[in-house]
mmCIF file with all atom_site columns, C-alpha atoms in Angstrom:
data_model
loop_
_atom_site.group_PDB
_atom_site.id
_atom_site.type_symbol
_atom_site.label_atom_id
_atom_site.label_alt_id
_atom_site.label_comp_id
_atom_site.label_asym_id
_atom_site.label_entity_id
_atom_site.label_seq_id
_atom_site.pdbx_PDB_ins_code
_atom_site.Cartn_x
_atom_site.Cartn_y
_atom_site.Cartn_z
_atom_site.occupancy
_atom_site.B_iso_or_equiv
_atom_site.pdbx_formal_charge
_atom_site.auth_seq_id
_atom_site.auth_comp_id
_atom_site.auth_asym_id
_atom_site.auth_atom_id
_atom_site.pdbx_PDB_model_num
ATOM 1   C CA . ILE A 1 1   ? 13.488  25.507  -0.686  1.00 0.00 ? 1   ILE A CA 1
ATOM 2   C CA . ILE A 1 2   ? 12.533  25.510  3.035   1.00 0.00 ? 2   ILE A CA 1
ATOM 3   C CA . GLU A 1 3   ? 13.603  29.155  3.223   1.00 0.00 ? 3   GLU A CA 1
ATOM 4   C CA . ASP A 1 4   ? 10.999  30.187  0.660   1.00 0.00 ? 4   ASP A CA 1
ATOM 5   C CA . PRO A 1 5   ? 8.314   32.186  2.556   1.00 0.00 ? 5   PRO A CA 1
ATOM 6   C CA . MET A 1 6   ? 5.496   30.497  0.652   1.00 0.00 ? 6   MET A CA 1
ATOM 7   C CA . ILE A 1 7   ? 6.856   27.041  1.559   1.00 0.00 ? 7   ILE A CA 1
ATOM 8   C CA . ARG A 1 8   ? 7.223   28.038  5.220   1.00 0.00 ? 8   ARG A CA 1
ATOM 9   C CA . GLU A 1 9   ? 3.637   29.311  5.238   1.00 0.00 ? 9   GLU A CA 1
ATOM 10  C CA . LEU A 1 10  ? 2.371   26.139  3.570   1.00 0.00 ? 10  LEU A CA 1
ATOM 11  C CA . LYS A 1 11  ? 4.317   24.001  6.054   1.00 0.00 ? 11  LYS A CA 1
ATOM 12  C CA . GLU A 1 12  ? 2.745   25.906  8.958   1.00 0.00 ? 12  GLU A CA 1
ATOM 13  C CA . THR A 1 13  ? -0.737  25.554  7.437   1.00 0.00 ? 13  THR A CA 1
ATOM 14  C CA . VAL A 1 14  ? -0.319  21.796  7.029   1.00 0.00 ? 14  VAL A CA 1
ATOM 15  C CA . LYS A 1 15  ? 1.020   21.506  10.586  1.00 0.00 ? 15  LYS A CA 1
ATOM 16  C CA . ASN A 1 16  ? -2.003  23.401  11.951  1.00 0.00 ? 16  ASN A CA 1
ATOM 17  C CA . ILE A 1 17  ? -4.439  21.255  9.965   1.00 0.00 ? 17  ILE A CA 1
ATOM 18  C CA . ARG A 1 18  ? -2.771  18.096  11.274  1.00 0.00 ? 18  ARG A CA 1
ATOM 19  C CA . GLU A 1 19  ? -2.847  19.298  14.894  1.00 0.00 ? 19  GLU A CA 1
ATOM 20  C CA . THR A 1 20  ? -6.489  20.382  14.616  1.00 0.00 ? 20  THR A CA 1
ATOM 21  C CA . SER A 1 21  ? -7.407  17.046  13.043  1.00 0.00 ? 21  SER A CA 1
ATOM 22  C CA . ILE A 1 22  ? -5.737  15.097  15.841  1.00 0.00 ? 22  ILE A CA 1
ATOM 23  C CA . LYS A 1 23  ? -7.532  17.185  18.483  1.00 0.00 ? 23  LYS A CA 1
ATOM 24  C CA . ASN A 1 24  ? -10.869 16.541  16.766  1.00 0.00 ? 24  ASN A CA 1
ATOM 25  C CA . LEU A 1 25  ? -10.189 12.983  15.625  1.00 0.00 ? 25  LEU A CA 1
ATOM 26  C CA . GLU A 1 26  ? -13.249 11.367  17.189  1.00 0.00 ? 26  GLU A CA 1
ATOM 27  C CA . LYS A 1 27  ? -15.618 13.938  15.656  1.00 0.00 ? 27  LYS A CA 1
ATOM 28  C CA . LEU A 1 28  ? -13.850 13.705  12.285  1.00 0.00 ? 28  LEU A CA 1
ATOM 29  C CA . LEU A 1 29  ? -14.051 9.903   12.268  1.00 0.00 ? 29  LEU A CA 1
ATOM 30  C CA . GLN A 1 30  ? -17.773 10.121  12.937  1.00 0.00 ? 30  GLN A CA 1
ATOM 31  C CA . ARG A 1 31  ? -18.167 12.578  10.055  1.00 0.00 ? 31  ARG A CA 1
ATOM 32  C CA . VAL A 1 32  ? -16.079 10.371  7.743   1.00 0.00 ? 32  VAL A CA 1
ATOM 33  C CA . GLY A 1 33  ? -18.323 7.439   8.630   1.00 0.00 ? 33  GLY A CA 1
ATOM 34  C CA . GLU A 1 34  ? -21.403 9.482   7.733   1.00 0.00 ? 34  GLU A CA 1
ATOM 35  C CA . SER A 1 35  ? -19.830 10.713  4.488   1.00 0.00 ? 35  SER A CA 1
ATOM 36  C CA . PHE A 1 36  ? -18.795 7.194   3.514   1.00 0.00 ? 36  PHE A CA 1
ATOM 37  C CA . GLU A 1 37  ? -22.280 5.898   4.270   1.00 0.00 ? 37  GLU A CA 1
ATOM 38  C CA . ASP A 1 38  ? -23.753 8.663   2.081   1.00 0.00 ? 38  ASP A CA 1
ATOM 39  C CA . ASN A 1 39  ? -21.488 7.405   -0.725  1.00 0.00 ? 39  ASN A CA 1
ATOM 40  C CA . ASP A 1 40  ? -22.253 3.691   -0.138  1.00 0.00 ? 40  ASP A CA 1
ATOM 41  C CA . ILE A 1 41  ? -18.743 3.035   1.189   1.00 0.00 ? 41  ILE A CA 1
ATOM 42  C CA . GLU A 1 42  ? -18.375 0.577   4.055   1.00 0.00 ? 42  GLU A CA 1
ATOM 43  C CA . PHE A 1 43  ? -16.403 1.960   6.998   1.00 0.00 ? 43  PHE A CA 1
ATOM 44  C CA . TYR A 1 44  ? -14.705 0.058   9.801   1.00 0.00 ? 44  TYR A CA 1
ATOM 45  C CA . ILE A 1 45  ? -12.601 1.111   12.768  1.00 0.00 ? 45  ILE A CA 1
ATOM 46  C CA . ALA A 1 46  ? -10.130 -1.378  14.216  1.00 0.00 ? 46  ALA A CA 1
ATOM 47  C CA . GLU A 1 47  ? -8.464  -0.929  17.581  1.00 0.00 ? 47  GLU A CA 1
ATOM 48  C CA . THR A 1 48  ? -5.550  -3.268  16.812  1.00 0.00 ? 48  THR A CA 1
ATOM 49  C CA . GLY A 1 49  ? -3.670  -4.622  13.829  1.00 0.00 ? 49  GLY A CA 1
ATOM 50  C CA . GLU A 1 50  ? -5.078  -8.070  14.528  1.00 0.00 ? 50  GLU A CA 1
ATOM 51  C CA . GLU A 1 51  ? -8.615  -6.703  14.489  1.00 0.00 ? 51  GLU A CA 1
ATOM 52  C CA . ALA A 1 52  ? -7.912  -4.847  11.224  1.00 0.00 ? 52  ALA A CA 1
ATOM 53  C CA . ASN A 1 53  ? -6.518  -8.023  9.645   1.00 0.00 ? 53  ASN A CA 1
ATOM 54  C CA . ASN A 1 54  ? -9.613  -9.988  10.649  1.00 0.00 ? 54  ASN A CA 1
ATOM 55  C CA . ILE A 1 55  ? -11.961 -7.309  9.285   1.00 0.00 ? 55  ILE A CA 1
ATOM 56  C CA . ILE A 1 56  ? -10.087 -7.250  5.984   1.00 0.00 ? 56  ILE A CA 1
ATOM 57  C CA . TYR A 1 57  ? -10.035 -11.052 5.796   1.00 0.00 ? 57  TYR A CA 1
ATOM 58  C CA . ASP A 1 58  ? -13.797 -11.224 6.355   1.00 0.00 ? 58  ASP A CA 1
ATOM 59  C CA . ILE A 1 59  ? -14.259 -8.881  3.392   1.00 0.00 ? 59  ILE A CA 1
ATOM 60  C CA . VAL A 1 60  ? -11.885 -10.658 0.963   1.00 0.00 ? 60  VAL A CA 1
ATOM 61  C CA . LYS A 1 61  ? -12.004 -14.292 2.121   1.00 0.00 ? 61  LYS A CA 1
ATOM 62  C CA . ASP A 1 62  ? -13.944 -15.515 -0.924  1.00 0.00 ? 62  ASP A CA 1
ATOM 63  C CA . GLU A 1 63  ? -11.206 -14.361 -3.308  1.00 0.00 ? 63  GLU A CA 1
ATOM 64  C CA . LYS A 1 64  ? -8.189  -16.423 -4.355  1.00 0.00 ? 64  LYS A CA 1
ATOM 65  C CA . THR A 1 65  ? -5.856  -13.564 -5.213  1.00 0.00 ? 65  THR A CA 1
ATOM 66  C CA . ILE A 1 66  ? -5.685  -10.024 -3.842  1.00 0.00 ? 66  ILE A CA 1
ATOM 67  C CA . ALA A 1 67  ? -3.734  -7.057  -5.237  1.00 0.00 ? 67  ALA A CA 1
ATOM 68  C CA . LYS A 1 68  ? -2.094  -4.825  -2.626  1.00 0.00 ? 68  LYS A CA 1
ATOM 69  C CA . SER A 1 69  ? -0.816  -1.367  -3.369  1.00 0.00 ? 69  SER A CA 1
ATOM 70  C CA . LYS A 1 70  ? 1.789   0.464   -1.288  1.00 0.00 ? 70  LYS A CA 1
ATOM 71  C CA . SER A 1 71  ? 0.629   1.015   2.282   1.00 0.00 ? 71  SER A CA 1
ATOM 72  C CA . ASN A 1 72  ? 2.976   1.346   5.219   1.00 0.00 ? 72  ASN A CA 1
ATOM 73  C CA . THR A 1 73  ? 0.036   0.821   7.582   1.00 0.00 ? 73  THR A CA 1
ATOM 74  C CA . LEU A 1 74  ? -0.808  -2.524  5.977   1.00 0.00 ? 74  LEU A CA 1
ATOM 75  C CA . THR A 1 75  ? 2.871   -3.463  6.224   1.00 0.00 ? 75  THR A CA 1
ATOM 76  C CA . GLU A 1 76  ? 2.915   -2.525  9.927   1.00 0.00 ? 76  GLU A CA 1
ATOM 77  C CA . ILE A 1 77  ? -0.014  -4.844  10.681  1.00 0.00 ? 77  ILE A CA 1
ATOM 78  C CA . ASN A 1 78  ? 1.539   -7.663  8.608   1.00 0.00 ? 78  ASN A CA 1
ATOM 79  C CA . LEU A 1 79  ? -1.579  -7.992  6.454   1.00 0.00 ? 79  LEU A CA 1
ATOM 80  C CA . VAL A 1 80  ? 0.114   -9.883  3.630   1.00 0.00 ? 80  VAL A CA 1
ATOM 81  C CA . LYS A 1 81  ? 1.493   -12.623 5.896   1.00 0.00 ? 81  LYS A CA 1
ATOM 82  C CA . PHE A 1 82  ? -1.866  -12.829 7.671   1.00 0.00 ? 82  PHE A CA 1
ATOM 83  C CA . LEU A 1 83  ? -3.802  -13.293 4.418   1.00 0.00 ? 83  LEU A CA 1
ATOM 84  C CA . GLU A 1 84  ? -1.241  -15.760 3.065   1.00 0.00 ? 84  GLU A CA 1
ATOM 85  C CA . LYS A 1 85  ? -1.584  -17.867 6.226   1.00 0.00 ? 85  LYS A CA 1
ATOM 86  C CA . LYS A 1 86  ? -5.320  -17.929 5.504   1.00 0.00 ? 86  LYS A CA 1
ATOM 87  C CA . GLY A 1 87  ? -4.602  -19.363 2.046   1.00 0.00 ? 87  GLY A CA 1
ATOM 88  C CA . LEU A 1 88  ? -4.944  -16.226 -0.071  1.00 0.00 ? 88  LEU A CA 1
ATOM 89  C CA . GLU A 1 89  ? -2.369  -15.109 -2.614  1.00 0.00 ? 89  GLU A CA 1
ATOM 90  C CA . VAL A 1 90  ? -1.435  -11.437 -2.277  1.00 0.00 ? 90  VAL A CA 1
ATOM 91  C CA . ILE A 1 91  ? 0.297   -9.645  -5.140  1.00 0.00 ? 91  ILE A CA 1
ATOM 92  C CA . GLU A 1 92  ? 2.342   -6.621  -4.106  1.00 0.00 ? 92  GLU A CA 1
ATOM 93  C CA . THR A 1 93  ? 2.108   -3.923  -6.794  1.00 0.00 ? 93  THR A CA 1
ATOM 94  C CA . ASP A 1 94  ? 4.823   -1.659  -5.380  1.00 0.00 ? 94  ASP A CA 1
ATOM 95  C CA . LEU A 1 95  ? 8.194   -2.493  -6.959  1.00 0.00 ? 95  LEU A CA 1
ATOM 96  C CA . GLY A 1 96  ? 10.174  -2.582  -3.713  1.00 0.00 ? 96  GLY A CA 1
ATOM 97  C CA . ASP A 1 97  ? 7.476   -4.484  -1.844  1.00 0.00 ? 97  ASP A CA 1
ATOM 98  C CA . ARG A 1 98  ? 7.229   -7.016  -4.693  1.00 0.00 ? 98  ARG A CA 1
ATOM 99  C CA . ILE A 1 99  ? 10.999  -7.587  -4.528  1.00 0.00 ? 99  ILE A CA 1
ATOM 100 C CA . ILE A 1 100 ? 10.714  -8.135  -0.766  1.00 0.00 ? 100 ILE A CA 1
ATOM 101 C CA . GLN A 1 101 ? 7.823   -10.521 -1.361  1.00 0.00 ? 101 GLN A CA 1
ATOM 102 C CA . LEU A 1 102 ? 9.826   -12.527 -3.898  1.00 0.00 ? 102 LEU A CA 1
ATOM 103 C CA . THR A 1 103 ? 12.887  -12.691 -1.621  1.00 0.00 ? 103 THR A CA 1
ATOM 104 C CA . ASN A 1 104 ? 10.762  -13.532 1.423   1.00 0.00 ? 104 ASN A CA 1
ATOM 105 C CA . ASP A 1 105 ? 12.853  -11.015 3.367   1.00 0.00 ? 105 ASP A CA 1
ATOM 106 C CA . LYS A 1 106 ? 11.965  -8.127  5.634   1.00 0.00 ? 106 LYS A CA 1
ATOM 107 C CA . PRO A 1 107 ? 11.821  -4.538  4.367   1.00 0.00 ? 107 PRO A CA 1
ATOM 108 C CA . ILE A 1 108 ? 14.733  -2.372  5.421   1.00 0.00 ? 108 ILE A CA 1
ATOM 109 C CA . HIS A 1 109 ? 12.934  0.974   5.041   1.00 0.00 ? 109 HIS A CA 1
ATOM 110 C CA . PRO A 1 110 ? 9.265   2.013   4.649   1.00 0.00 ? 110 PRO A CA 1
ATOM 111 C CA . THR A 1 111 ? 9.739   3.793   1.316   1.00 0.00 ? 111 THR A CA 1
ATOM 112 C CA . ALA A 1 112 ? 12.726  1.802   0.007   1.00 0.00 ? 112 ALA A CA 1
ATOM 113 C CA . PRO A 1 113 ? 12.058  -1.704  1.323   1.00 0.00 ? 113 PRO A CA 1
ATOM 114 C CA . ALA A 1 114 ? 14.552  -3.544  -0.928  1.00 0.00 ? 114 ALA A CA 1
ATOM 115 C CA . LEU A 1 115 ? 17.421  -1.081  -0.606  1.00 0.00 ? 115 LEU A CA 1
ATOM 116 C CA . HIS A 1 116 ? 19.661  -3.700  1.008   1.00 0.00 ? 116 HIS A CA 1
ATOM 117 C CA . PHE A 1 117 ? 19.750  -5.838  -2.149  1.00 0.00 ? 117 PHE A CA 1
ATOM 118 C CA . ASN A 1 118 ? 22.079  -5.201  -5.057  1.00 0.00 ? 118 ASN A CA 1
ATOM 119 C CA . MET A 1 119 ? 20.977  -5.627  -8.667  1.00 0.00 ? 119 MET A CA 1
ATOM 120 C CA . GLU A 1 120 ? 22.602  -9.075  -8.987  1.00 0.00 ? 120 GLU A CA 1
ATOM 121 C CA . GLU A 1 121 ? 20.724  -10.390 -5.949  1.00 0.00 ? 121 GLU A CA 1
ATOM 122 C CA . ILE A 1 122 ? 17.425  -9.005  -7.209  1.00 0.00 ? 122 ILE A CA 1
ATOM 123 C CA . ALA A 1 123 ? 17.958  -10.403 -10.720 1.00 0.00 ? 123 ALA A CA 1
ATOM 124 C CA . ASP A 1 124 ? 18.915  -13.821 -9.312  1.00 0.00 ? 124 ASP A CA 1
ATOM 125 C CA . THR A 1 125 ? 15.749  -13.890 -7.188  1.00 0.00 ? 125 THR A CA 1
ATOM 126 C CA . ILE A 1 126 ? 13.546  -12.870 -10.119 1.00 0.00 ? 126 ILE A CA 1
ATOM 127 C CA . ASN A 1 127 ? 15.147  -15.486 -12.366 1.00 0.00 ? 127 ASN A CA 1
ATOM 128 C CA . GLU A 1 128 ? 14.601  -18.190 -9.762  1.00 0.00 ? 128 GLU A CA 1
ATOM 129 C CA . LYS A 1 129 ? 11.105  -17.252 -8.577  1.00 0.00 ? 129 LYS A CA 1
ATOM 130 C CA . LEU A 1 130 ? 9.565   -16.115 -11.857 1.00 0.00 ? 130 LEU A CA 1
ATOM 131 C CA . LYS A 1 131 ? 11.393  -18.636 -14.061 1.00 0.00 ? 131 LYS A CA 1
ATOM 132 C CA . VAL A 1 132 ? 12.653  -15.949 -16.446 1.00 0.00 ? 132 VAL A CA 1
ATOM 133 C CA . LYS A 1 133 ? 16.023  -14.587 -17.517 1.00 0.00 ? 133 LYS A CA 1
ATOM 134 C CA . VAL A 1 134 ? 16.487  -10.964 -16.519 1.00 0.00 ? 134 VAL A CA 1
ATOM 135 C CA . ASP A 1 135 ? 19.720  -8.986  -16.563 1.00 0.00 ? 135 ASP A CA 1
ATOM 136 C CA . ALA A 1 136 ? 20.913  -7.226  -13.426 1.00 0.00 ? 136 ALA A CA 1
ATOM 137 C CA . ASN A 1 137 ? 19.972  -3.717  -14.461 1.00 0.00 ? 137 ASN A CA 1
ATOM 138 C CA . PRO A 1 138 ? 17.208  -1.565  -12.973 1.00 0.00 ? 138 PRO A CA 1
ATOM 139 C CA . GLU A 1 139 ? 15.159  -1.076  -16.143 1.00 0.00 ? 139 GLU A CA 1
ATOM 140 C CA . ASP A 1 140 ? 15.039  -4.785  -17.022 1.00 0.00 ? 140 ASP A CA 1
ATOM 141 C CA . ILE A 1 141 ? 14.212  -5.685  -13.423 1.00 0.00 ? 141 ILE A CA 1
ATOM 142 C CA . MET A 1 142 ? 11.430  -3.093  -13.273 1.00 0.00 ? 142 MET A CA 1
ATOM 143 C CA . ASN A 1 143 ? 9.940   -4.155  -16.612 1.00 0.00 ? 143 ASN A CA 1
ATOM 144 C CA . THR A 1 144 ? 10.050  -7.848  -15.695 1.00 0.00 ? 144 THR A CA 1
ATOM 145 C CA . ILE A 1 145 ? 8.329   -7.295  -12.360 1.00 0.00 ? 145 ILE A CA 1
ATOM 146 C CA . LYS A 1 146 ? 5.795   -4.942  -13.947 1.00 0.00 ? 146 LYS A CA 1
ATOM 147 C CA . SER A 1 147 ? 4.923   -7.533  -16.608 1.00 0.00 ? 147 SER A CA 1
ATOM 148 C CA . ASP A 1 148 ? 4.592   -10.257 -13.987 1.00 0.00 ? 148 ASP A CA 1
ATOM 149 C CA . VAL A 1 149 ? 2.348   -8.117  -11.773 1.00 0.00 ? 149 VAL A CA 1
ATOM 150 C CA . LEU A 1 150 ? 0.152   -7.028  -14.693 1.00 0.00 ? 150 LEU A CA 1
ATOM 151 C CA . ARG A 1 151 ? -0.238  -10.654 -15.808 1.00 0.00 ? 151 ARG A CA 1
ATOM 152 C CA . LYS A 1 152 ? -1.267  -11.698 -12.299 1.00 0.00 ? 152 LYS A CA 1
ATOM 153 C CA . LEU A 1 153 ? -3.697  -8.786  -11.997 1.00 0.00 ? 153 LEU A CA 1
ATOM 154 C CA . GLU A 1 154 ? -5.742  -10.148 -14.895 1.00 0.00 ? 154 GLU A CA 1
ATOM 155 C CA . ASP A 1 155 ? -7.291  -12.652 -12.464 1.00 0.00 ? 155 ASP A CA 1
ATOM 156 C CA . VAL A 1 156 ? -7.714  -10.267 -9.519  1.00 0.00 ? 156 VAL A CA 1
ATOM 157 C CA . ASN A 1 157 ? -11.103 -8.932  -8.441  1.00 0.00 ? 157 ASN A CA 1
ATOM 158 C CA . VAL A 1 158 ? -10.044 -7.178  -5.228  1.00 0.00 ? 158 VAL A CA 1
ATOM 159 C CA . GLY A 1 159 ? -7.391  -4.599  -4.525  1.00 0.00 ? 159 GLY A CA 1
ATOM 160 C CA . ILE A 1 160 ? -6.322  -3.181  -1.179  1.00 0.00 ? 160 ILE A CA 1
ATOM 161 C CA . THR A 1 161 ? -4.608  0.159   -0.752  1.00 0.00 ? 161 THR A CA 1
ATOM 162 C CA . GLY A 1 162 ? -3.997  2.779   1.856   1.00 0.00 ? 162 GLY A CA 1
ATOM 163 C CA . ALA A 1 163 ? -4.963  6.431   1.684   1.00 0.00 ? 163 ALA A CA 1
ATOM 164 C CA . ASN A 1 164 ? -2.820  9.488   2.199   1.00 0.00 ? 164 ASN A CA 1
ATOM 165 C CA . ALA A 1 165 ? -5.778  11.579  3.340   1.00 0.00 ? 165 ALA A CA 1
ATOM 166 C CA . VAL A 1 166 ? -9.527  11.352  3.807   1.00 0.00 ? 166 VAL A CA 1
ATOM 167 C CA . ALA A 1 167 ? -11.791 14.405  3.680   1.00 0.00 ? 167 ALA A CA 1
ATOM 168 C CA . ALA A 1 168 ? -14.332 14.144  6.479   1.00 0.00 ? 168 ALA A CA 1
ATOM 169 C CA . TYR A 1 169 ? -16.781 16.562  4.859   1.00 0.00 ? 169 TYR A CA 1
ATOM 170 C CA . ASP A 1 170 ? -17.491 14.605  1.684   1.00 0.00 ? 170 ASP A CA 1
ATOM 171 C CA . GLY A 1 171 ? -15.638 11.312  2.149   1.00 0.00 ? 171 GLY A CA 1
ATOM 172 C CA . SER A 1 172 ? -13.109 11.982  -0.589  1.00 0.00 ? 172 SER A CA 1
ATOM 173 C CA . ILE A 1 173 ? -10.121 9.655   -0.458  1.00 0.00 ? 173 ILE A CA 1
ATOM 174 C CA . VAL A 1 174 ? -6.731  10.972  -1.556  1.00 0.00 ? 174 VAL A CA 1
ATOM 175 C CA . MET A 1 175 ? -3.995  8.645   -2.751  1.00 0.00 ? 175 MET A CA 1
ATOM 176 C CA . VAL A 1 176 ? -0.590  9.844   -3.906  1.00 0.00 ? 176 VAL A CA 1
ATOM 177 C CA . HIS A 1 177 ? 1.849   7.588   -5.729  1.00 0.00 ? 177 HIS A CA 1
ATOM 178 C CA . ASN A 1 178 ? 5.246   7.726   -7.317  1.00 0.00 ? 178 ASN A CA 1
ATOM 179 C CA . GLU A 1 179 ? 5.345   4.487   -9.320  1.00 0.00 ? 179 GLU A CA 1
ATOM 180 C CA . GLY A 1 180 ? 1.978   4.432   -11.025 1.00 0.00 ? 180 GLY A CA 1
ATOM 181 C CA . ASN A 1 181 ? 0.784   1.406   -9.063  1.00 0.00 ? 181 ASN A CA 1
ATOM 182 C CA . ILE A 1 182 ? -2.481  3.077   -8.035  1.00 0.00 ? 182 ILE A CA 1
ATOM 183 C CA . GLY A 1 183 ? -3.528  2.953   -11.688 1.00 0.00 ? 183 GLY A CA 1
ATOM 184 C CA . LEU A 1 184 ? -2.989  -0.810  -11.833 1.00 0.00 ? 184 LEU A CA 1
#
């Protein structure tokens, strides 16, 4: 597929856009801020993970439960642990991240965080933590976690997610998903 001329051209175009964006980052951030303001979207810039966590906490601190969609950036700054230490419950909506949350373990990979667990271990954890009986097969595990997350989301007023891209010109936010958790 990489040998396809159209794919090579697209790859080069994306690379050039990324490089240009990095070179003009300060100007683009200013434009994003203006675009967000035009769309009544609050915009913050944090210099550190700790600062980002504090900004987010100040926004959500009056909530009891927060939904969190897949975001490697939020994982890198340890947002969930930070909010939990502040007394908030955070519900991971990504399947792998929810398994990690239930096991209280560390993710092994950014896009496959629970890869180091076998089906028996995952089922045992779900049975213990969620007080259910689930068989050690992927479909049952997925459906059980999905049902649990959806039930918990009924009481959630705030969700936190990352973005795959932001258009500086109009403030559009692009999110791509593979599990359907953005729609939750």
